[in-house]
mmCIF file of C-alpha atoms and ligand atoms in Angstrom:
data_model
loop_
_atom_site.group_PDB
_atom_site.id
_atom_site.type_symbol
_atom_site.label_atom_id
_atom_site.label_comp_id
_atom_site.label_asym_id
_atom_site.label_seq_id
_atom_site.Cartn_x
_atom_site.Cartn_y
_atom_site.Cartn_z
ATOM 1 C CA MET A 6 27.881 -19.682 -20.048
ATOM 2 C CA THR A 7 30.483 -16.877 -20.055
ATOM 3 C CA GLU A 8 33.822 -18.019 -18.740
ATOM 4 C CA ILE A 9 35.080 -16.113 -15.709
ATOM 5 C CA ARG A 10 38.708 -15.112 -15.684
ATOM 6 C CA HIS A 11 40.324 -14.322 -12.363
ATOM 7 C CA THR A 12 43.348 -12.087 -11.931
ATOM 8 C CA ARG A 13 45.072 -10.841 -8.774
ATOM 9 C CA LEU A 14 45.341 -7.227 -9.897
ATOM 10 C CA LEU A 15 43.240 -5.488 -12.487
ATOM 11 C CA ILE A 16 44.026 -1.979 -13.708
ATOM 12 C CA VAL A 17 41.381 0.050 -15.525
ATOM 13 C CA GLY A 18 42.681 2.878 -17.686
ATOM 14 C CA SER A 19 45.586 3.427 -20.049
ATOM 15 C CA GLY A 20 46.905 6.922 -19.394
ATOM 16 C CA PRO A 21 50.187 7.598 -17.568
ATOM 17 C CA THR A 22 48.515 6.445 -14.318
ATOM 18 C CA GLY A 23 47.433 3.047 -15.611
ATOM 19 C CA TYR A 24 50.634 2.251 -17.504
ATOM 20 C CA THR A 25 52.860 3.308 -14.617
ATOM 21 C CA ALA A 26 50.791 1.197 -12.225
ATOM 22 C CA ALA A 27 51.146 -1.725 -14.661
ATOM 23 C CA ILE A 28 54.931 -1.333 -14.886
ATOM 24 C CA TYR A 29 55.364 -1.285 -11.106
ATOM 25 C CA ALA A 30 52.885 -4.100 -10.524
ATOM 26 C CA ALA A 31 54.441 -6.332 -13.189
ATOM 27 C CA ARG A 32 57.882 -5.783 -11.689
ATOM 28 C CA ALA A 33 56.414 -6.799 -8.322
ATOM 29 C CA MET A 34 55.363 -10.101 -9.978
ATOM 30 C CA LEU A 35 51.650 -9.379 -9.610
ATOM 31 C CA ASN A 36 50.877 -10.270 -13.265
ATOM 32 C CA PRO A 37 48.570 -7.275 -13.724
ATOM 33 C CA LEU A 38 45.921 -7.135 -16.402
ATOM 34 C CA LEU A 39 45.218 -3.665 -17.780
ATOM 35 C CA ILE A 40 42.006 -2.751 -19.596
ATOM 36 C CA GLN A 41 42.691 0.124 -21.963
ATOM 37 C CA GLY A 42 39.237 1.619 -22.386
ATOM 38 C CA ILE A 43 37.734 3.511 -25.292
ATOM 39 C CA GLN A 44 40.659 5.923 -25.793
ATOM 40 C CA PRO A 45 43.869 3.876 -25.400
ATOM 41 C CA GLY A 46 46.559 6.221 -24.121
ATOM 42 C CA GLY A 47 44.064 8.689 -22.680
ATOM 43 C CA GLN A 48 44.111 12.480 -22.865
ATOM 44 C CA LEU A 49 47.730 12.707 -24.041
ATOM 45 C CA THR A 50 46.746 11.116 -27.326
ATOM 46 C CA ILE A 51 44.865 14.297 -28.239
ATOM 47 C CA THR A 52 47.780 16.654 -27.591
ATOM 48 C CA THR A 53 50.686 17.206 -29.921
ATOM 49 C CA ASP A 54 54.029 18.404 -28.503
ATOM 50 C CA VAL A 55 54.769 17.490 -24.891
ATOM 51 C CA GLU A 56 57.731 19.433 -23.515
ATOM 52 C CA ASN A 57 57.390 18.827 -19.784
ATOM 53 C CA TRP A 58 57.840 15.071 -19.577
ATOM 54 C CA PRO A 59 61.213 14.734 -17.808
ATOM 55 C CA GLY A 60 63.848 13.182 -20.014
ATOM 56 C CA ASP A 61 62.156 14.153 -23.277
ATOM 57 C CA ILE A 62 62.828 17.687 -24.439
ATOM 58 C CA ASN A 63 60.041 17.276 -26.957
ATOM 59 C CA VAL A 64 57.826 14.263 -27.520
ATOM 60 C CA GLN A 65 54.506 13.863 -29.283
ATOM 61 C CA GLY A 66 51.690 12.878 -26.883
ATOM 62 C CA PRO A 67 50.625 9.788 -28.881
ATOM 63 C CA ASP A 68 54.275 8.627 -29.175
ATOM 64 C CA LEU A 69 54.797 8.963 -25.452
ATOM 65 C CA MET A 70 51.729 6.859 -24.751
ATOM 66 C CA GLN A 71 52.791 4.170 -27.229
ATOM 67 C CA ARG A 72 56.153 3.995 -25.498
ATOM 68 C CA MET A 73 54.485 3.690 -22.096
ATOM 69 C CA GLU A 74 52.332 0.850 -23.394
ATOM 70 C CA ALA A 75 55.372 -0.908 -24.867
ATOM 71 C CA HIS A 76 57.206 -0.434 -21.569
ATOM 72 C CA ALA A 77 54.301 -1.963 -19.625
ATOM 73 C CA VAL A 78 54.160 -4.931 -22.027
ATOM 74 C CA SER A 79 57.915 -5.459 -21.803
ATOM 75 C CA THR A 80 57.689 -5.818 -18.027
ATOM 76 C CA GLY A 81 55.103 -8.577 -18.393
ATOM 77 C CA ALA A 82 51.836 -6.659 -17.931
ATOM 78 C CA GLU A 83 48.970 -7.950 -20.028
ATOM 79 C CA ILE A 84 47.065 -5.282 -21.943
ATOM 80 C CA LEU A 85 43.506 -5.848 -23.092
ATOM 81 C CA ASN A 86 42.033 -3.554 -25.711
ATOM 82 C CA ASP A 87 38.513 -3.611 -24.344
ATOM 83 C CA HIS A 88 36.144 -1.301 -22.500
ATOM 84 C CA VAL A 89 34.689 -1.807 -19.043
ATOM 85 C CA GLN A 90 30.918 -1.992 -18.982
ATOM 86 C CA SER A 91 30.302 -2.472 -15.268
ATOM 87 C CA ILE A 92 32.204 -2.761 -12.004
ATOM 88 C CA HIS A 93 30.756 -4.543 -8.962
ATOM 89 C CA LEU A 94 32.523 -3.771 -5.725
ATOM 90 C CA ALA A 95 29.912 -5.064 -3.262
ATOM 91 C CA GLU A 96 31.654 -8.385 -2.690
ATOM 92 C CA LYS A 97 35.053 -9.976 -3.177
ATOM 93 C CA PRO A 98 36.467 -10.878 -5.566
ATOM 94 C CA PHE A 99 35.421 -7.717 -7.417
ATOM 95 C CA ARG A 100 33.573 -8.357 -10.684
ATOM 96 C CA ILE A 101 34.118 -6.502 -13.950
ATOM 97 C CA THR A 102 32.263 -6.995 -17.203
ATOM 98 C CA LEU A 103 33.670 -5.842 -20.534
ATOM 99 C CA ASP A 104 32.092 -4.721 -23.800
ATOM 100 C CA SER A 105 33.289 -8.003 -25.324
ATOM 101 C CA ASP A 106 31.046 -9.757 -22.735
ATOM 102 C CA ALA A 107 34.086 -11.139 -20.926
ATOM 103 C CA LEU A 108 33.648 -11.450 -17.167
ATOM 104 C CA LEU A 109 36.671 -10.763 -14.980
ATOM 105 C CA THR A 110 37.207 -11.046 -11.251
ATOM 106 C CA CYS A 111 40.100 -9.638 -9.256
ATOM 107 C CA ASP A 112 41.458 -9.465 -5.708
ATOM 108 C CA ALA A 113 42.621 -5.872 -6.051
ATOM 109 C CA LEU A 114 41.566 -3.151 -8.445
ATOM 110 C CA ILE A 115 43.345 0.032 -9.528
ATOM 111 C CA LEU A 116 41.056 2.646 -11.043
ATOM 112 C CA ALA A 117 42.964 4.904 -13.424
ATOM 113 C CA THR A 118 40.161 6.041 -15.692
ATOM 114 C CA GLY A 119 41.269 9.685 -15.717
ATOM 115 C CA ALA A 120 39.173 12.642 -16.694
ATOM 116 C CA GLN A 121 38.050 14.310 -19.842
ATOM 117 C CA ALA A 122 38.368 18.027 -20.477
ATOM 118 C CA ARG A 123 35.009 19.545 -21.192
ATOM 119 C CA TRP A 124 34.762 21.117 -24.606
ATOM 120 C CA LEU A 125 32.381 23.682 -26.038
ATOM 121 C CA GLY A 126 31.091 21.203 -28.600
ATOM 122 C CA LEU A 127 31.709 23.270 -31.753
ATOM 123 C CA ASP A 128 32.744 21.580 -35.009
ATOM 124 C CA SER A 129 35.411 24.251 -35.533
ATOM 125 C CA GLU A 130 36.778 23.631 -32.034
ATOM 126 C CA ASP A 131 37.196 19.958 -32.915
ATOM 127 C CA LYS A 132 38.863 20.793 -36.220
ATOM 128 C CA PHE A 133 41.536 22.983 -34.570
ATOM 129 C CA LYS A 134 42.273 20.773 -31.530
ATOM 130 C CA GLY A 135 46.048 20.406 -31.397
ATOM 131 C CA HIS A 136 46.369 23.180 -34.018
ATOM 132 C CA GLY A 137 45.613 26.229 -31.895
ATOM 133 C CA VAL A 138 42.829 24.919 -29.671
ATOM 134 C CA SER A 139 43.954 23.330 -26.421
ATOM 135 C CA ALA A 140 42.603 22.409 -23.001
ATOM 136 C CA CYS A 141 45.973 22.626 -21.244
ATOM 137 C CA ALA A 142 47.970 25.844 -20.929
ATOM 138 C CA THR A 143 50.748 24.069 -19.022
ATOM 139 C CA CYS A 144 51.182 21.718 -21.978
ATOM 140 C CA ASP A 145 50.783 24.138 -24.871
ATOM 141 C CA GLY A 146 51.249 27.706 -23.564
ATOM 142 C CA PHE A 147 54.906 27.744 -24.527
ATOM 143 C CA PHE A 148 53.989 27.692 -28.223
ATOM 144 C CA TYR A 149 52.362 31.138 -28.025
ATOM 145 C CA ARG A 150 55.316 33.380 -27.268
ATOM 146 C CA ASP A 151 54.439 37.024 -28.012
ATOM 147 C CA GLN A 152 51.107 36.021 -29.523
ATOM 148 C CA ASP A 153 47.548 36.918 -28.531
ATOM 149 C CA VAL A 154 45.592 34.087 -26.922
ATOM 150 C CA ALA A 155 42.115 33.585 -25.466
ATOM 151 C CA VAL A 156 40.992 31.540 -22.475
ATOM 152 C CA ILE A 157 37.372 30.462 -22.136
ATOM 153 C CA GLY A 158 35.820 29.867 -18.711
ATOM 154 C CA GLY A 159 35.351 31.541 -15.346
ATOM 155 C CA GLY A 160 36.538 28.991 -12.775
ATOM 156 C CA ASN A 161 39.870 28.459 -11.028
ATOM 157 C CA THR A 162 41.293 26.587 -13.993
ATOM 158 C CA ALA A 163 40.497 29.368 -16.474
ATOM 159 C CA VAL A 164 41.989 32.041 -14.240
ATOM 160 C CA GLU A 165 45.099 29.971 -13.479
ATOM 161 C CA GLU A 166 45.542 29.212 -17.171
ATOM 162 C CA ALA A 167 45.175 32.891 -18.069
ATOM 163 C CA LEU A 168 47.776 33.875 -15.457
ATOM 164 C CA PHE A 169 50.127 31.109 -16.586
ATOM 165 C CA LEU A 170 49.809 32.167 -20.217
ATOM 166 C CA THR A 171 51.051 35.678 -19.386
ATOM 167 C CA ASN A 172 54.498 34.074 -19.099
ATOM 168 C CA PHE A 173 54.487 33.677 -22.864
ATOM 169 C CA ALA A 174 51.699 35.517 -24.583
ATOM 170 C CA ARG A 175 51.595 39.189 -25.520
ATOM 171 C CA LYS A 176 47.933 39.546 -24.532
ATOM 172 C CA VAL A 177 45.489 37.132 -22.863
ATOM 173 C CA THR A 178 41.749 37.630 -23.220
ATOM 174 C CA LEU A 179 39.617 35.730 -20.724
ATOM 175 C CA ILE A 180 36.160 35.167 -22.162
ATOM 176 C CA HIS A 181 33.398 34.363 -19.693
ATOM 177 C CA ARG A 182 29.718 33.762 -20.347
ATOM 178 C CA ARG A 183 28.574 35.709 -17.275
ATOM 179 C CA ASP A 184 29.551 38.959 -15.536
ATOM 180 C CA SER A 185 31.265 37.401 -12.518
ATOM 181 C CA LEU A 186 33.813 34.649 -12.036
ATOM 182 C CA ARG A 187 33.457 31.595 -9.841
ATOM 183 C CA ALA A 188 37.225 31.437 -9.292
ATOM 184 C CA GLU A 189 38.683 32.124 -5.838
ATOM 185 C CA LYS A 190 38.876 35.809 -4.930
ATOM 186 C CA THR A 191 42.665 35.808 -4.544
ATOM 187 C CA LEU A 192 43.039 34.431 -8.064
ATOM 188 C CA GLN A 193 40.538 36.983 -9.342
ATOM 189 C CA LYS A 194 42.558 39.787 -7.792
ATOM 190 C CA ARG A 195 45.713 38.613 -9.518
ATOM 191 C CA LEU A 196 43.805 38.313 -12.775
ATOM 192 C CA PHE A 197 42.306 41.800 -12.632
ATOM 193 C CA ASN A 198 45.645 43.347 -11.664
ATOM 194 C CA HIS A 199 47.587 41.777 -14.512
ATOM 195 C CA GLU A 200 48.397 44.217 -17.248
ATOM 196 C CA LYS A 201 48.499 41.564 -19.984
ATOM 197 C CA ILE A 202 45.016 40.201 -19.197
ATOM 198 C CA HIS A 203 41.763 41.583 -20.491
ATOM 199 C CA VAL A 204 38.409 40.100 -19.380
ATOM 200 C CA LEU A 205 35.534 39.947 -21.829
ATOM 201 C CA TRP A 206 32.343 39.531 -19.806
ATOM 202 C CA ASP A 207 29.037 38.089 -21.004
ATOM 203 C CA HIS A 208 30.427 36.556 -24.174
ATOM 204 C CA VAL A 209 30.111 33.108 -25.679
ATOM 205 C CA VAL A 210 32.124 31.557 -28.489
ATOM 206 C CA ASP A 211 30.168 30.724 -31.627
ATOM 207 C CA ASP A 212 33.069 29.625 -33.811
ATOM 208 C CA VAL A 213 36.812 29.148 -33.952
ATOM 209 C CA LEU A 214 38.192 30.852 -37.056
ATOM 210 C CA GLY A 215 41.312 29.855 -38.974
ATOM 211 C CA SER A 216 42.821 28.483 -42.143
ATOM 212 C CA ASP A 217 42.987 24.935 -43.477
ATOM 213 C CA ASN A 218 46.435 24.871 -45.007
ATOM 214 C CA PRO A 219 48.340 25.278 -42.779
ATOM 215 C CA ARG A 220 45.764 24.480 -40.116
ATOM 216 C CA ILE A 221 46.089 27.442 -37.759
ATOM 217 C CA VAL A 222 43.724 29.523 -35.676
ATOM 218 C CA SER A 223 43.251 33.215 -36.476
ATOM 219 C CA GLY A 224 40.494 34.184 -34.054
ATOM 220 C CA LEU A 225 37.067 33.634 -32.541
ATOM 221 C CA ARG A 226 33.579 34.640 -33.548
ATOM 222 C CA LEU A 227 31.826 35.782 -30.380
ATOM 223 C CA ARG A 228 28.305 36.653 -29.338
ATOM 224 C CA HIS A 229 27.167 38.807 -26.453
ATOM 225 C CA ALA A 230 25.285 36.461 -24.130
ATOM 226 C CA ARG A 231 22.576 39.025 -23.357
ATOM 227 C CA ASN A 232 22.078 41.306 -26.357
ATOM 228 C CA GLY A 233 23.208 38.840 -29.067
ATOM 229 C CA ALA A 234 25.673 41.296 -30.675
ATOM 230 C CA GLU A 235 28.306 39.507 -32.739
ATOM 231 C CA SER A 236 32.004 40.373 -32.712
ATOM 232 C CA LYS A 237 35.386 38.940 -33.658
ATOM 233 C CA LEU A 238 38.511 38.526 -31.576
ATOM 234 C CA ASP A 239 41.900 38.016 -33.222
ATOM 235 C CA CYS A 240 44.040 35.383 -31.475
ATOM 236 C CA LYS A 241 46.405 32.553 -32.347
ATOM 237 C CA GLY A 242 45.671 30.238 -29.429
ATOM 238 C CA VAL A 243 42.428 29.257 -27.741
ATOM 239 C CA PHE A 244 42.445 27.583 -24.339
ATOM 240 C CA VAL A 245 39.167 25.978 -23.333
ATOM 241 C CA ALA A 246 38.978 25.789 -19.522
ATOM 242 C CA ILE A 247 35.349 25.048 -18.776
ATOM 243 C CA GLY A 248 35.975 22.182 -16.372
ATOM 244 C CA HIS A 249 36.985 18.548 -16.342
ATOM 245 C CA THR A 250 34.817 15.566 -15.728
ATOM 246 C CA PRO A 251 36.430 12.641 -13.914
ATOM 247 C CA ALA A 252 35.485 9.310 -15.460
ATOM 248 C CA SER A 253 33.920 7.950 -12.268
ATOM 249 C CA GLU A 254 30.448 7.057 -13.505
ATOM 250 C CA LEU A 255 31.006 3.270 -13.147
ATOM 251 C CA VAL A 256 31.962 3.547 -9.463
ATOM 252 C CA ALA A 257 30.389 6.809 -8.241
ATOM 253 C CA SER A 258 27.523 5.033 -6.458
ATOM 254 C CA GLN A 259 29.870 2.504 -4.813
ATOM 255 C CA LEU A 260 32.834 4.596 -3.666
ATOM 256 C CA GLN A 261 32.980 7.827 -1.724
ATOM 257 C CA THR A 262 33.283 10.757 -4.106
ATOM 258 C CA ARG A 263 33.367 14.511 -3.678
ATOM 259 C CA ALA A 264 31.998 17.505 -5.594
ATOM 260 C CA GLY A 265 32.509 17.071 -9.298
ATOM 261 C CA GLY A 266 32.569 13.264 -9.066
ATOM 262 C CA TYR A 267 36.240 12.868 -8.032
ATOM 263 C CA VAL A 268 36.931 9.623 -6.126
ATOM 264 C CA ILE A 269 38.098 10.237 -2.559
ATOM 265 C CA THR A 270 41.314 8.557 -1.426
ATOM 266 C CA LYS A 271 42.775 8.389 2.052
ATOM 267 C CA PRO A 272 45.480 10.960 2.900
ATOM 268 C CA GLU A 273 48.890 10.087 1.423
ATOM 269 C CA SER A 274 47.468 6.935 -0.106
ATOM 270 C CA THR A 275 45.507 5.722 -3.106
ATOM 271 C CA GLU A 276 43.140 3.630 -0.954
ATOM 272 C CA THR A 277 39.479 4.356 -1.575
ATOM 273 C CA SER A 278 36.521 3.784 0.732
ATOM 274 C CA ILE A 279 36.532 0.080 -0.232
ATOM 275 C CA ASP A 280 39.379 -2.133 0.904
ATOM 276 C CA GLY A 281 41.301 -3.468 -2.101
ATOM 277 C CA VAL A 282 40.157 -0.716 -4.480
ATOM 278 C CA PHE A 283 42.738 1.947 -5.302
ATOM 279 C CA ALA A 284 42.255 5.109 -7.335
ATOM 280 C CA ALA A 285 44.855 7.428 -8.831
ATOM 281 C CA GLY A 286 45.470 10.145 -11.395
ATOM 282 C CA ASP A 287 42.901 12.567 -12.762
ATOM 283 C CA LEU A 288 40.093 10.415 -11.380
ATOM 284 C CA VAL A 289 41.018 11.703 -7.922
ATOM 285 C CA ASP A 290 43.005 14.869 -8.698
ATOM 286 C CA SER A 291 41.315 18.155 -9.597
ATOM 287 C CA VAL A 292 44.371 20.283 -8.895
ATOM 288 C CA TYR A 293 47.588 19.110 -10.597
ATOM 289 C CA ARG A 294 46.348 16.997 -13.532
ATOM 290 C CA GLN A 295 49.760 16.558 -15.173
ATOM 291 C CA ALA A 296 51.111 13.464 -16.940
ATOM 292 C CA VAL A 297 53.972 13.306 -14.487
ATOM 293 C CA THR A 298 51.785 13.640 -11.367
ATOM 294 C CA SER A 299 49.400 11.021 -12.774
ATOM 295 C CA ALA A 300 52.296 8.655 -13.393
ATOM 296 C CA GLY A 301 53.495 9.248 -9.827
ATOM 297 C CA MET A 302 50.084 8.352 -8.472
ATOM 298 C CA GLY A 303 49.990 5.244 -10.667
ATOM 299 C CA CYS A 304 53.216 4.155 -8.996
ATOM 300 C CA MET A 305 51.675 4.825 -5.562
ATOM 301 C CA ALA A 306 48.602 2.758 -6.458
ATOM 302 C CA ALA A 307 50.726 -0.217 -7.531
ATOM 303 C CA LEU A 308 52.765 -0.044 -4.318
ATOM 304 C CA ASP A 309 49.562 0.209 -2.232
ATOM 305 C CA ALA A 310 47.983 -2.709 -4.120
ATOM 306 C CA GLU A 311 51.099 -4.810 -3.699
ATOM 307 C CA ARG A 312 51.097 -4.188 0.053
ATOM 308 C CA TYR A 313 47.390 -5.003 0.242
ATOM 309 C CA LEU A 314 47.743 -8.233 -1.722
ATOM 310 C CA SER A 315 50.739 -9.472 0.225
ATOM 311 C CA HIS A 316 48.973 -8.823 3.545
ATOM 312 C CA ARG A 317 45.550 -10.183 2.595
ATOM 313 C CA HIS A 318 46.213 -12.761 -0.051
ATOM 314 C CA GLY A 319 49.743 -13.969 0.680
HETATM 315 P P1 NAP B 2 34.644 24.881 -12.768
HETATM 316 O O1 NAP B 2 34.942 25.451 -11.430
HETATM 317 O O2 NAP B 2 33.493 23.963 -12.941
HETATM 318 O O3 NAP B 2 34.443 26.130 -13.741
HETATM 319 C C1 NAP B 2 34.071 25.949 -15.071
HETATM 320 C C2 NAP B 2 33.856 27.332 -15.693
HETATM 321 O O4 NAP B 2 33.558 27.140 -17.061
HETATM 322 C C3 NAP B 2 32.705 28.106 -15.066
HETATM 323 O O5 NAP B 2 33.050 29.463 -14.940
HETATM 324 C C4 NAP B 2 31.576 27.930 -16.081
HETATM 325 O O6 NAP B 2 30.738 29.039 -16.193
HETATM 326 C C5 NAP B 2 32.328 27.808 -17.379
HETATM 327 N N1 NAP B 2 31.609 26.976 -18.332
HETATM 328 C C6 NAP B 2 31.128 25.723 -18.145
HETATM 329 N N2 NAP B 2 30.549 25.266 -19.269
HETATM 330 C C7 NAP B 2 30.686 26.270 -20.189
HETATM 331 C C8 NAP B 2 30.299 26.420 -21.548
HETATM 332 N N3 NAP B 2 29.677 25.437 -22.201
HETATM 333 N N4 NAP B 2 30.586 27.568 -22.177
HETATM 334 C C9 NAP B 2 31.232 28.568 -21.532
HETATM 335 N N5 NAP B 2 31.635 28.501 -20.249
HETATM 336 C C10 NAP B 2 31.360 27.354 -19.593
HETATM 337 O O7 NAP B 2 35.884 24.090 -13.403
HETATM 338 P P2 NAP B 2 37.440 24.279 -13.136
HETATM 339 O O8 NAP B 2 37.805 25.708 -13.172
HETATM 340 O O9 NAP B 2 38.127 23.346 -14.081
HETATM 341 O O10 NAP B 2 37.640 23.715 -11.682
HETATM 342 C C11 NAP B 2 37.235 22.373 -11.376
HETATM 343 C C12 NAP B 2 37.497 22.095 -9.912
HETATM 344 O O11 NAP B 2 38.890 22.073 -9.687
HETATM 345 C C13 NAP B 2 36.926 23.177 -9.017
HETATM 346 O O12 NAP B 2 36.492 22.572 -7.834
HETATM 347 C C14 NAP B 2 38.101 24.065 -8.776
HETATM 348 O O13 NAP B 2 38.005 24.804 -7.563
HETATM 349 C C15 NAP B 2 39.230 23.048 -8.720
HETATM 350 N N6 NAP B 2 40.484 23.676 -9.064
HETATM 351 C C16 NAP B 2 41.229 24.140 -8.053
HETATM 352 C C17 NAP B 2 42.406 24.783 -8.302
HETATM 353 C C18 NAP B 2 43.192 25.295 -7.166
HETATM 354 O O14 NAP B 2 42.774 25.102 -6.034
HETATM 355 N N7 NAP B 2 44.308 25.949 -7.399
HETATM 356 C C19 NAP B 2 42.849 24.957 -9.617
HETATM 357 C C20 NAP B 2 42.057 24.466 -10.651
HETATM 358 C C21 NAP B 2 40.862 23.841 -10.347
HETATM 359 P P3 NAP B 2 29.713 29.464 -15.024
HETATM 360 O O15 NAP B 2 30.574 30.097 -13.972
HETATM 361 O O16 NAP B 2 28.797 30.394 -15.695
HETATM 362 O O17 NAP B 2 29.065 28.195 -14.587
#
């Protein structure tokens, strides 16, 4: 029979949210156990230069995440390199099964599973990720001073990214697969009025073009979505902004969620619809989605969990 291991506080996820929660919880003597998941370190491990993490003028995403992990370990948090298979929140203690077949129970649970940027799914897009293809203008826009860049998508994120990129780029082309945007009208107005932005309607990206050595992007091969006509756009940076998917599939049927699958938390809190379950970071946040805001929410979740445990479990 599988041995059951009980822990007071379990944290699922190893991005800035999870590690920050672990640091705070360990320092509150809660002996947290953190399950890293399939991509230890989360989304920041697929970016290169990070220049907006306070205290680091420039740090590589993977380095930053390794340091956060080391920090969490140094405070006494236990890190398990495993992946959660199922989460049962119907009764207490909560039950979690892992890919390794281990069975865990916990009194309080912090969900910090984050979100994944949606990608177009092209081989060339994959090849140039971190070398000209990005899913975060806030993170990478700075590297395209006076260059031509393209943004793909038609939602709020795409329009905000395009507007943000005008701070650096010479020209921003927004490429959308239809002939109208789903972004808010006020954002659309700002987009259409901006002299640096050009919108290319009814176009899809067939390929990211560039060189191998050095690995840099030179443009996009495009196709007209209706008449199939092919064309090429010269650009040095490509920002894919076709939505994010919060990693809520393990809990979506058990917790209250909202459009897009984001877990709902109570105002000014990380409490979810189930007592003892806390959620933070990109799993709940469709607006800010920054490493530093995620870390802040991880801290909030640890403080909320600590308060919950001291009131309910002594
Ligand atoms: P979104 O609203 O789902 O928009 C995604 C866009 O990408 C859509 O225009 C969609 O095209 C396009 N798209 C999807 N798959 C594609 C593909 N394979 N190829 C080409 N284009 C594709 O996502 P989002 O903009 O990231 O926003 C997510 C949520 O966060 C929304 O609820 C949004 O309102 C919210 N948000 C809010 C703010 C804010 O309030 N300031 C800022 C950012 C995001 P179609 O239009 O044709 O479907």
